[in-house]
Short mmCIF file of C-alpha atoms and ligand atoms in Angstrom, two decimals:
data_model
loop_
_atom_site.label_atom_id
_atom_site.label_comp_id
_atom_site.label_asym_id
_atom_site.label_seq_id
_atom_site.Cartn_x
_atom_site.Cartn_y
_atom_site.Cartn_z
CA UNK A 124 30.02 35.99 63.42
CA UNK A 125 26.55 35.15 64.55
CA UNK A 126 24.40 32.50 62.79
CA UNK A 127 20.63 32.18 62.80
CA UNK A 128 18.58 29.53 61.15
CA UNK A 129 14.88 29.65 60.20
CA UNK A 130 13.78 26.09 60.82
CA UNK A 131 10.27 26.34 59.31
CA UNK A 132 11.89 27.43 56.01
CA UNK A 133 14.47 24.71 56.00
CA UNK A 134 13.84 22.06 53.30
CA UNK A 135 16.21 19.49 54.80
CA UNK A 136 18.64 19.52 51.86
CA UNK A 137 21.69 19.01 54.09
CA UNK A 138 23.87 21.34 52.03
CA UNK A 139 24.84 23.19 55.18
CA UNK A 140 25.98 20.00 56.90
CA UNK A 141 28.13 19.09 53.90
CA UNK A 142 29.85 22.52 54.07
CA UNK A 143 30.15 23.22 57.78
CA UNK A 144 29.56 19.94 59.70
CA UNK A 145 30.86 21.39 62.95
CA UNK A 146 28.26 24.16 62.89
CA UNK A 147 25.17 22.58 61.36
CA UNK A 148 23.37 19.31 61.95
CA UNK A 149 20.02 17.86 60.90
CA UNK A 150 17.35 16.21 63.07
CA UNK A 151 15.58 13.00 62.08
CA UNK A 152 13.33 14.88 59.73
CA UNK A 153 16.37 16.56 58.22
CA UNK A 154 15.59 19.94 59.68
CA UNK A 155 18.66 22.09 60.41
CA UNK A 156 20.00 22.30 63.90
CA UNK A 157 22.72 24.71 65.04
CA UNK A 158 25.64 23.15 66.94
CA UNK A 159 26.88 26.60 67.71
CA UNK A 160 25.60 30.06 66.81
CA UNK A 161 29.08 31.60 67.14
CA UNK A 162 31.39 29.53 64.86
CA UNK A 163 35.09 29.87 65.40
CA UNK A 164 37.37 31.39 62.79
CA UNK A 165 38.20 28.05 61.21
CA UNK A 166 34.55 27.37 60.36
CA UNK A 167 33.48 30.75 59.12
CA UNK A 168 34.18 30.27 55.42
CA UNK A 169 32.15 27.05 55.44
CA UNK A 170 29.29 28.80 57.15
CA UNK A 171 29.35 31.65 54.62
CA UNK A 172 29.28 29.11 51.84
CA UNK A 173 26.43 27.24 53.50
CA UNK A 174 24.38 30.39 53.90
CA UNK A 175 24.93 31.22 50.25
CA UNK A 176 23.90 27.85 48.85
CA UNK A 177 21.05 27.01 51.24
CA UNK A 178 18.25 26.40 48.82
CA UNK A 179 15.68 27.71 51.32
CA UNK A 180 17.48 30.92 52.23
CA UNK A 181 17.10 29.68 55.80
CA UNK A 182 20.57 30.65 57.13
CA UNK A 183 21.39 34.23 58.05
CA UNK A 184 24.70 35.60 59.20
CA UNK A 185 25.61 38.63 61.13
CA UNK A 186 29.24 39.44 60.64
CA UNK A 187 30.64 41.30 63.67
CA UNK B 237 48.75 33.64 35.10
CA UNK B 238 46.20 35.42 32.94
CA UNK B 239 47.09 38.49 30.99
CA UNK B 240 43.47 39.72 30.93
CA UNK B 241 42.82 43.26 32.21
CA UNK B 242 41.55 43.43 35.75
CA UNK B 243 37.83 43.22 36.14
CA UNK B 244 36.31 46.55 37.39
CA UNK B 245 32.73 46.40 36.23
CA UNK B 246 30.54 43.32 36.50
CA UNK B 247 27.08 43.19 34.99
CA UNK B 248 24.73 40.38 36.07
CA UNK B 249 21.51 39.93 34.11
CA UNK B 250 18.78 38.07 36.02
CA UNK B 251 18.11 39.06 39.66
CA UNK B 252 16.98 35.77 41.08
CA UNK B 253 18.64 32.83 42.84
CA UNK B 254 21.65 32.51 40.48
CA UNK B 255 22.22 36.19 39.85
CA UNK B 256 21.92 37.26 43.39
CA UNK B 257 24.15 34.49 44.68
CA UNK B 258 26.72 35.48 42.10
CA UNK B 259 26.63 39.08 43.29
CA UNK B 260 27.07 38.01 46.92
CA UNK B 261 29.95 35.73 45.99
CA UNK B 262 31.75 38.58 44.23
CA UNK B 263 31.62 40.66 47.41
CA UNK B 264 32.54 37.70 49.64
CA UNK B 265 35.59 37.15 47.51
CA UNK B 266 36.54 40.78 48.13
CA UNK B 267 35.59 42.30 44.74
CA UNK B 268 35.13 46.06 45.36
CA UNK B 269 34.33 47.17 41.81
CA UNK B 270 30.91 48.01 40.40
CA UNK B 271 28.29 45.24 40.32
CA UNK B 272 25.15 46.01 38.37
CA UNK B 273 22.31 43.49 38.90
CA UNK B 274 19.64 43.76 36.29
CA UNK B 275 16.23 42.08 36.75
CA UNK B 276 13.11 42.25 34.65
CA UNK B 277 10.80 41.67 37.62
CA UNK B 278 9.85 44.56 39.87
CA UNK B 279 10.22 42.67 43.15
CA UNK B 280 13.31 42.34 45.23
CA UNK B 281 14.82 38.93 44.57
CA UNK B 282 12.51 36.14 45.75
CA UNK B 283 12.57 32.39 45.77
CA UNK B 284 10.46 30.24 43.46
CA UNK B 285 10.16 26.81 45.22
CA UNK B 286 7.65 28.19 47.81
CA UNK B 287 5.41 29.42 44.95
CA UNK B 288 4.01 25.97 44.30
CA UNK B 289 4.03 25.13 47.97
CA UNK B 290 3.56 27.48 50.91
CA UNK B 291 2.64 30.55 48.78
CA UNK B 292 0.04 28.70 46.77
CA UNK B 293 -1.57 27.16 49.86
CA UNK B 294 -1.43 30.49 51.71
CA UNK B 295 0.56 28.94 54.54
CA UNK B 296 3.13 31.79 54.12
CA UNK B 297 2.62 35.39 53.36
CA UNK B 298 4.44 36.37 50.15
CA UNK B 299 7.07 38.26 52.07
CA UNK B 300 8.35 34.95 53.35
CA UNK B 301 9.54 34.09 49.81
CA UNK B 302 12.08 36.95 49.84
CA UNK B 303 15.58 35.68 49.21
CA UNK B 304 17.30 38.24 51.41
CA UNK B 305 16.32 41.04 53.79
CA UNK B 306 16.47 44.51 52.26
CA UNK B 307 19.25 45.45 54.63
CA UNK B 308 21.34 42.49 53.58
CA UNK B 309 20.88 43.52 49.95
CA UNK B 310 21.83 47.10 50.72
CA UNK B 311 25.03 45.91 52.37
CA UNK B 312 26.18 44.48 49.03
CA UNK B 313 26.46 47.94 47.51
CA UNK B 314 24.90 46.89 44.19
CA UNK B 315 23.59 48.99 41.36
CA UNK B 316 20.26 47.15 41.47
CA UNK B 317 18.15 47.74 38.32
CA UNK B 318 14.82 46.11 38.94
CA UNK B 319 11.91 46.28 36.41
CA UNK B 320 14.61 46.47 33.71
CA UNK B 321 14.90 44.07 30.85
CA UNK B 322 18.11 43.48 28.98
CA UNK B 323 17.32 43.40 25.24
CA UNK B 324 20.74 43.10 23.60
CA UNK B 325 24.34 41.97 24.22
CA UNK B 326 27.15 43.38 22.10
CA UNK B 327 30.23 41.30 23.01
CA UNK B 328 32.61 43.33 20.75
CA UNK B 329 31.99 46.52 22.71
CA UNK B 330 31.17 44.67 25.92
CA UNK B 331 27.84 46.38 26.44
CA UNK B 332 24.38 45.21 27.54
CA UNK B 333 21.46 47.33 26.27
CA UNK B 334 18.38 47.65 28.44
CA UNK B 335 14.80 48.11 27.18
CA UNK B 336 14.88 51.80 28.08
CA UNK B 337 17.91 52.27 25.88
CA UNK B 338 20.48 52.48 28.66
CA UNK B 339 23.81 50.84 27.84
CA UNK B 340 25.84 49.08 30.50
CA UNK B 341 29.48 48.47 29.83
CA UNK B 342 31.14 45.49 31.47
CA UNK B 343 34.49 43.79 31.92
CA UNK B 344 32.69 40.66 32.86
CA UNK B 345 29.06 39.58 32.39
CA UNK B 346 27.05 36.83 34.10
CA UNK B 347 23.95 35.68 32.24
CA UNK B 348 21.42 34.37 34.81
CA UNK B 349 18.15 34.90 33.07
CA UNK B 350 16.57 31.58 33.94
CA UNK B 351 13.67 29.99 32.03
CA UNK B 352 10.08 30.75 31.30
CA UNK B 353 7.15 28.33 31.12
CA UNK B 354 6.30 26.75 27.81
CA UNK B 355 2.72 27.69 26.90
CA UNK B 356 0.03 26.23 24.70
CA UNK B 357 -0.33 28.59 21.75
CA UNK B 358 -3.25 30.89 21.72
CA UNK B 359 -4.46 30.33 25.29
CA UNK B 360 -4.71 33.56 27.22
CA UNK B 361 -8.27 33.38 28.75
CA UNK B 362 -8.43 34.25 32.46
CA UNK B 363 -8.19 30.97 34.33
CA UNK B 364 -5.43 29.63 32.11
CA UNK B 365 -2.28 29.72 34.21
CA UNK B 366 1.43 29.04 34.11
CA UNK B 367 3.45 29.25 37.36
CA UNK B 368 6.86 30.90 37.45
CA UNK B 369 6.43 34.25 39.14
CA UNK B 370 4.98 35.63 42.30
CA UNK B 371 2.14 37.22 40.21
CA UNK B 372 1.39 33.80 38.71
CA UNK B 373 1.15 32.28 42.20
CA UNK B 374 -1.07 35.12 43.53
CA UNK B 375 -3.43 34.85 40.62
CA UNK B 376 -3.81 31.11 41.13
CA UNK B 377 -4.18 31.38 44.84
CA UNK B 378 -7.04 33.84 44.50
CA UNK B 379 -8.95 31.42 42.36
CA UNK B 380 -8.27 28.05 43.95
CA UNK B 381 -10.41 26.69 46.71
CA UNK B 382 -13.23 24.37 47.76
CA UNK B 383 -15.69 23.79 44.93
CA UNK B 384 -13.29 24.94 42.26
CA UNK B 385 -12.20 22.61 39.46
CA UNK B 386 -8.55 22.61 38.38
CA UNK B 387 -7.11 20.76 35.45
CA UNK B 388 -3.35 20.48 35.43
CA UNK B 389 -1.71 19.70 32.04
CA UNK B 390 1.53 17.83 32.70
CA UNK B 391 2.37 15.64 35.70
CA UNK B 392 5.96 16.83 36.16
CA UNK B 393 7.26 18.11 39.50
CA UNK B 394 5.59 21.46 39.08
CA UNK B 395 2.21 20.12 37.92
CA UNK B 396 2.31 17.55 40.69
CA UNK B 397 3.08 20.04 43.43
CA UNK B 398 0.28 22.39 42.29
CA UNK B 399 -2.11 19.43 42.14
CA UNK B 400 -1.20 18.57 45.75
CA UNK B 401 -1.48 22.21 46.95
CA UNK B 402 -4.86 22.57 45.24
CA UNK B 403 -6.19 19.41 46.82
CA UNK B 404 -5.15 20.71 50.24
CA UNK B 405 -7.26 23.75 49.51
CA UNK B 406 -10.24 21.61 48.74
CA UNK B 407 -10.32 22.05 44.96
CA UNK B 408 -11.14 19.11 42.77
CA UNK B 409 -8.12 18.35 40.65
CA UNK B 410 -7.57 16.41 37.45
CA UNK B 411 -4.05 15.91 36.15
CA UNK B 412 -3.50 14.91 32.50
CA UNK B 413 -0.27 13.43 31.30
CA UNK B 414 0.78 12.05 27.97
CA UNK B 415 3.24 9.52 29.36
CA UNK B 416 1.96 6.24 30.92
CA UNK B 417 3.45 7.26 34.32
CA UNK B 418 4.32 10.63 35.83
CA UNK B 419 8.03 11.53 35.65
CA UNK B 420 9.08 8.03 34.63
CA UNK B 421 11.82 9.20 32.28
CA UNK B 422 13.40 11.00 35.18
CA UNK B 423 12.71 8.86 38.22
CA UNK B 424 11.91 5.49 36.68
CA UNK B 425 8.75 3.42 36.61
CA UNK B 426 8.83 2.26 40.26
CA UNK B 427 8.92 5.81 41.58
CA UNK B 428 6.60 7.09 38.85
CA UNK B 429 4.02 4.45 39.85
CA UNK B 430 4.41 5.39 43.52
CA UNK B 431 3.86 9.10 42.74
CA UNK B 432 0.78 8.20 40.64
CA UNK B 433 -0.65 6.25 43.57
CA UNK B 434 0.11 9.12 45.95
CA UNK B 435 -1.98 11.44 43.73
CA UNK B 436 -4.84 8.97 43.66
CA UNK B 437 -4.70 8.42 47.39
CA UNK B 438 -5.13 12.15 47.84
CA UNK B 439 -8.17 12.38 45.51
CA UNK B 440 -6.45 13.61 42.37
CA UNK B 441 -8.02 12.26 39.16
CA UNK B 442 -4.84 11.37 37.32
CA UNK B 443 -5.23 10.53 33.64
CA UNK B 444 -2.09 9.16 32.09
CA UNK B 445 -1.43 8.17 28.47
CA UNK B 446 -3.79 10.88 27.20
CA UNK B 447 -3.34 13.85 24.95
CA UNK B 448 -4.82 17.28 25.31
CA UNK B 449 -6.83 18.46 22.36
CA UNK B 450 -7.52 22.03 23.39
CA UNK B 451 -8.47 24.35 26.23
CA UNK B 452 -12.04 25.45 25.81
CA UNK B 453 -13.19 28.92 26.70
CA UNK B 454 -16.73 30.31 26.95
CA UNK B 455 -17.32 34.01 27.00
CA UNK B 456 -13.69 34.79 27.72
CA UNK B 457 -13.52 32.32 30.62
CA UNK B 458 -11.89 28.97 30.63
CA UNK B 459 -14.49 26.18 30.52
CA UNK B 460 -12.42 23.04 30.34
CA UNK B 461 -9.95 20.90 28.53
CA UNK B 462 -10.65 18.43 25.78
CA UNK B 463 -8.61 15.31 25.25
CA UNK B 464 -7.94 13.86 21.80
CA UNK B 465 -10.10 10.79 22.66
CA UNK B 466 -13.06 13.11 22.89
CA UNK B 467 -13.23 13.39 26.70
CA UNK B 468 -14.18 16.81 28.00
CA UNK B 469 -12.87 17.79 31.47
CA UNK B 470 -14.71 20.78 32.80
CA UNK B 471 -12.57 23.26 34.64
CA UNK B 472 -12.62 26.71 36.20
CA UNK B 473 -8.86 26.88 36.05
CA UNK B 474 -6.20 25.20 33.95
CA UNK B 475 -2.49 25.09 34.74
CA UNK B 476 -0.17 24.52 31.79
CA UNK B 477 2.88 22.77 33.25
CA UNK B 478 4.60 21.33 30.22
CA UNK B 479 8.19 22.43 30.79
CA UNK B 480 10.15 25.52 30.17
CA UNK B 481 12.31 27.42 27.71
CA UNK B 482 15.52 29.24 28.48
CA UNK B 483 15.40 33.04 28.39
CA UNK B 484 17.97 33.52 25.70
CA UNK B 485 15.99 35.65 23.16
CA UNK B 486 17.82 38.78 24.21
CA UNK B 487 21.13 37.14 23.32
CA UNK B 488 20.13 36.50 19.68
CA UNK B 489 22.77 37.94 17.34
CA UNK B 490 25.36 38.17 20.13
CA UNK B 491 27.39 35.29 18.71
CA UNK B 492 27.02 33.23 21.91
CA UNK B 493 26.33 29.60 21.36
CA UNK B 494 22.61 29.18 22.18
CA UNK B 495 21.31 25.59 22.10
CA UNK B 496 18.54 25.07 24.63
CA UNK B 497 20.35 27.41 26.95
CA UNK B 498 23.62 29.39 26.96
CA UNK B 499 26.35 26.89 26.15
CA UNK B 500 29.41 27.15 28.41
CA UNK B 501 32.59 25.28 28.92
CA UNK B 502 33.23 23.44 32.18
CA UNK B 503 34.31 26.75 33.80
CA UNK B 504 30.95 28.33 32.89
CA UNK B 505 32.58 30.56 30.27
CA UNK B 506 30.24 31.28 27.36
CA UNK B 507 32.43 33.81 25.55
CA UNK B 508 35.14 36.44 26.25
CA UNK B 509 34.27 37.82 29.64
CA UNK B 510 30.84 36.14 29.53
CA UNK B 511 29.69 33.53 32.05
CA UNK B 512 26.33 31.84 32.61
CA UNK B 513 24.66 30.35 35.72
CA UNK B 514 21.41 28.82 36.85
CA UNK B 515 18.49 27.42 34.83
CA UNK B 516 19.71 29.13 31.62
CA UNK B 517 23.18 27.66 31.61
CA UNK B 518 24.21 24.51 29.69
CA UNK B 519 27.63 23.20 30.51
CA UNK B 520 29.70 20.13 30.17
CA UNK B 521 29.51 18.22 33.45
CA UNK B 522 32.75 16.23 33.82
CA UNK B 523 31.26 13.79 36.33
CA UNK B 524 28.50 12.54 34.05
CA UNK B 525 30.39 13.13 30.75
CA UNK B 526 27.35 14.94 29.45
CA UNK B 527 26.12 18.38 28.63
CA UNK B 528 23.48 19.34 31.17
CA UNK B 529 21.16 22.19 31.91
CA UNK B 530 19.81 21.81 35.42
CA UNK B 531 16.61 23.46 36.66
CA UNK B 532 17.17 23.02 40.37
CA UNK B 533 17.31 25.62 43.10
CA UNK B 534 20.59 24.45 44.60
CA UNK B 535 22.35 24.32 41.30
CA UNK B 536 21.37 27.97 40.65
CA UNK B 537 23.18 29.02 43.81
CA UNK B 538 26.21 26.79 43.39
CA UNK B 539 26.59 27.84 39.78
CA UNK B 540 26.20 31.55 40.59
CA UNK B 541 29.06 31.19 43.07
CA UNK B 542 31.16 29.25 40.62
CA UNK B 543 30.64 31.76 37.84
CA UNK B 544 31.60 34.63 40.14
CA UNK B 545 34.78 32.83 41.19
CA UNK B 546 35.68 31.91 37.59
CA UNK B 547 35.25 35.51 36.56
CA UNK B 548 37.49 36.88 39.34
CA UNK B 549 40.26 34.27 38.97
CA UNK B 550 39.97 32.45 35.61
CA UNK B 551 43.44 30.93 36.09
CA UNK B 552 42.32 29.23 39.32
CA UNK B 553 38.90 28.09 38.07
CA UNK B 554 38.13 24.44 38.59
CA UNK B 555 35.57 22.55 36.49
CA UNK B 556 32.06 23.01 37.78
CA UNK B 557 31.15 19.49 38.85
CA UNK B 558 28.64 19.43 41.67
CA UNK B 559 26.40 16.47 42.38
CA UNK B 560 22.98 18.00 41.44
CA UNK B 561 20.35 17.96 44.20
CA UNK B 562 16.63 18.62 44.14
CA UNK B 563 13.64 18.13 46.37
CA UNK B 564 9.92 18.15 45.78
CA UNK B 565 6.99 18.15 48.22
CA UNK B 566 3.78 16.43 47.16
CA UNK B 567 0.84 15.60 49.38
CA UNK B 568 3.02 15.96 52.44
CA UNK B 569 5.65 13.56 51.20
CA UNK B 570 9.18 14.80 50.56
CA UNK B 571 11.15 13.52 47.58
CA UNK B 572 14.84 14.26 47.48
CA UNK B 573 17.47 13.25 44.91
CA UNK B 574 21.15 13.54 44.19
CA UNK B 575 22.83 13.02 40.85
CA UNK B 576 21.75 12.85 37.27
CA UNK B 577 18.68 10.60 37.01
CA UNK B 578 17.22 11.40 33.63
CA UNK B 579 17.54 8.68 30.97
CA UNK B 580 19.12 6.20 33.40
CA UNK B 581 19.56 2.57 32.35
CA UNK B 582 18.42 0.89 35.61
CA UNK B 583 16.80 1.76 38.90
CA UNK B 584 16.80 -0.43 42.03
CA UNK B 585 15.14 -0.03 45.35
CA UNK B 586 18.04 -0.32 47.83
CA UNK B 587 16.56 0.76 51.14
CA UNK B 588 13.07 0.71 52.60
CA UNK B 589 10.04 -0.46 50.63
CA UNK B 590 7.58 1.30 48.36
CA UNK B 591 4.71 -0.60 50.04
CA UNK B 592 5.69 1.17 53.32
CA UNK B 593 5.84 4.53 51.63
CA UNK B 594 9.49 5.07 52.52
CA UNK B 595 12.28 4.02 50.23
CA UNK B 596 15.52 4.85 48.47
CA UNK B 597 16.26 4.09 44.82
CA UNK B 598 19.67 3.96 43.19
CA UNK B 599 20.14 4.68 39.48
CA UNK B 600 22.65 3.27 37.00
CA UNK B 601 23.72 4.90 33.82
CA UNK B 602 26.32 2.94 31.85
CA UNK B 603 28.39 1.15 34.43
CA UNK B 604 28.15 3.70 37.18
CA UNK B 605 25.96 4.77 39.95
CA UNK B 606 24.70 8.13 38.76
CA UNK B 607 21.76 8.98 41.04
CA UNK B 608 19.82 8.29 44.20
CA UNK B 609 16.33 9.28 45.15
CA UNK B 610 14.60 9.04 48.49
CA UNK B 611 10.86 9.08 49.18
CA UNK B 612 9.96 10.10 52.73
CA UNK B 613 13.28 8.75 54.05
CA UNK B 614 15.30 10.50 56.74
CA UNK B 615 17.36 12.92 54.58
CA UNK B 616 20.65 11.81 56.06
CA UNK B 617 20.11 8.37 54.46
CA UNK B 618 21.04 10.03 51.17
CA UNK B 619 24.40 11.45 52.20
CA UNK B 620 26.45 8.29 51.71
CA UNK B 621 24.84 7.84 48.31
CA UNK B 622 25.73 11.38 47.37
CA UNK B 623 29.34 10.63 48.26
CA UNK B 624 29.24 7.41 46.24
CA UNK B 625 27.94 9.30 43.21
CA UNK B 626 30.64 11.88 43.54
CA UNK B 627 33.25 9.09 43.81
CA UNK B 628 32.05 7.63 40.42
CA UNK B 629 31.26 4.30 42.08
CA UNK B 630 30.95 1.26 39.83
CA UNK B 631 27.46 -0.22 39.96
CA UNK B 632 28.77 -3.73 40.60
CA UNK B 633 30.54 -2.64 43.76
CA UNK B 634 27.38 -1.17 45.26
CA UNK B 635 26.61 -2.69 48.63
CA UNK B 636 23.33 -4.58 48.57
CA UNK B 637 22.71 -3.70 52.18
CA UNK B 638 22.23 0.00 53.06
CA UNK B 639 25.36 2.00 53.00
CA UNK B 640 26.57 2.87 56.46
CA UNK B 641 25.55 6.38 57.39
C1 LIG C 977 6.94 27.07 41.13
C2 LIG C 977 8.30 26.54 41.21
C3 LIG C 977 8.68 25.57 42.12
C4 LIG C 977 9.99 25.11 42.21
N1 LIG C 977 10.29 24.16 43.16
C5 LIG C 977 11.55 23.65 43.20
C6 LIG C 977 11.86 22.66 44.14
O1 LIG C 977 11.05 22.21 44.92
N2 LIG C 977 13.14 22.18 44.18
C7 LIG C 977 14.08 22.62 43.29
O2 LIG C 977 15.28 22.11 43.39
N3 LIG C 977 13.84 23.59 42.38
C8 LIG C 977 12.56 24.06 42.29
N4 LIG C 977 12.23 25.05 41.34
C9 LIG C 977 13.31 25.48 40.43
C10 LIG C 977 14.12 26.68 40.99
O3 LIG C 977 13.20 27.66 41.42
C11 LIG C 977 14.98 27.26 39.85
O4 LIG C 977 15.95 26.32 39.58
C12 LIG C 977 15.63 28.55 40.22
O5 LIG C 977 14.68 29.58 40.42
C13 LIG C 977 16.62 29.01 39.14
O6 LIG C 977 17.12 30.28 39.45
P1 LIG C 977 17.73 31.20 38.34
O7 LIG C 977 18.23 32.40 39.01
O8 LIG C 977 18.66 30.40 37.46
O9 LIG C 977 16.51 31.56 37.31
P2 LIG C 977 15.14 32.26 37.57
O10 LIG C 977 14.71 31.99 38.99
O11 LIG C 977 14.25 31.84 36.44
O12 LIG C 977 15.49 33.79 37.48
C14 LIG C 977 15.83 34.46 36.30
C15 LIG C 977 15.40 35.93 36.45
O13 LIG C 977 15.90 36.63 35.31
C16 LIG C 977 14.89 37.56 34.89
N5 LIG C 977 15.12 37.81 33.44
C17 LIG C 977 14.88 36.98 32.40
N6 LIG C 977 15.16 37.55 31.24
C18 LIG C 977 15.66 38.82 31.54
C19 LIG C 977 16.15 39.85 30.78
N7 LIG C 977 16.24 39.81 29.39
N8 LIG C 977 16.57 41.01 31.42
C20 LIG C 977 16.54 41.08 32.82
N9 LIG C 977 16.02 40.07 33.57
C21 LIG C 977 15.65 38.96 32.93
C22 LIG C 977 13.62 36.84 35.18
O14 LIG C 977 12.58 37.81 35.26
C23 LIG C 977 13.92 36.18 36.49
O15 LIG C 977 13.66 37.02 37.58
C24 LIG C 977 10.95 25.57 41.25
C25 LIG C 977 10.58 26.50 40.31
C26 LIG C 977 9.34 27.00 40.26
C27 LIG C 977 8.94 28.01 39.23
S1 LIG C 978 21.07 24.02 53.64
FE1 LIG C 978 19.28 25.15 54.26
S2 LIG C 978 17.55 23.89 53.60
FE2 LIG C 978 19.35 22.59 53.62
S3 LIG C 978 19.42 21.58 55.60
FE3 LIG C 978 20.65 23.43 55.75
S4 LIG C 978 19.27 25.02 56.48
FE4 LIG C 978 17.98 23.37 55.78
#
């Protein structure tokens, strides 16, 4: 799985961090930062959930 | 275990945040049956929050508001019926009828038809706007700019965001509001006063405690707005931002319980095989012990997912009990909130200071902490408060000092 984030779209909601704290973080302004763009198997469900609920549609996944 | 027949055909009505997220969740959960997604609008699903922000200011091209890439939509294998309006639901035969007469049979249905703006009766002159769709945003953007005069009726989140966007485009903006402070019933007097000052600092002429008489039109063009005290506010454009109404007309006669939305139980079930999600859904929220209908973007997605899961595995469904979240951007300041703030009993500044323009407010309803709102704070400051709301924290045990992050 490959993860991409569109930082200018991010609205700093933090939903992704709540769902996959090992993959997403937020900077001081709350903007999403990726801790890894290739999450391990144990984190993938959380990442899928985060991409689905992100209120800015700022997370995109490529399943491979 | 349930004895219900397996679900093979799902129909989702409403192709926006809630409906699309539900369709995606069905596929993510491994559902391989037919999914028909019906949407009245002609566009591929797009997002509404940018309409009053980056789309209205022109900072983003409209394509940027798309919810998903066309290739990602294709991969879902949906029967996507855009430009199609559902006009009737017949629960006995489990069919949805579309405006063109087509009938869609379903084993399970998700109602995700959202809301539409409330209007002032009889006002259709060019220059009188509501803002819900991409067309609405385009129409406004073409007309707003330096030297133009906009009157916004209603100082809610939508009216306030549009006022801010219009100011950034150089328009002169007057906002009229019946209440003494903007948004006070939701966010409290302290935050309401802060938002009022923010408007004034940015050159918005905010008139509170006033009532609109009528919108005046000359020669088919809007001319201004009169207030009941006789004041005339000249305008080239008027935005009516006085709340919204759930899109449930098409469900009339279906036997579903319609009461300011589609009434569901805590698993989002509205009737046999019928679920609801998003702005249109009213459900019993166990955390707040109240029946809520939430018009927030995050709720639409969370509820779409929950409805899809409840539909696939009713026996495993858990009560839908998220901590609601919303944000709003006004004059470059971000407001974020968790919980259920409306009609709270008490609000206290718990971090920062309004005078410094950055602060966090906690809300009490009954004995409990039920909400938290941050103005221009680092967003992470809210996370412990979110957890405390979810944990049903007693107000008396709240730390007076900031919660540890
Ligand atoms: C301008 C604007 C700014 C916003 N900003 C924010 C914000 O900053 N933060 C925030 O949290 N929330 C914000 N929101 C709210 C957020 O956009 C909504 O909560 C969200 O769009 C709800 O999604 P939904 O899918 O439930 O409903 P909707 O987005 O309303 O979608 C419902 C869809 O169903 C279609 N439909 C209706 N009736 C029928 C029918 N009979 N047949 C077929 N299709 C039908 C409609 O055409 C529509 O496309 C904003 C909303 C607007 C309008
Ligand atoms: S969920 Fe989306 S909007 Fe929220 S912080 Fe993560 S990327 Fe940003």
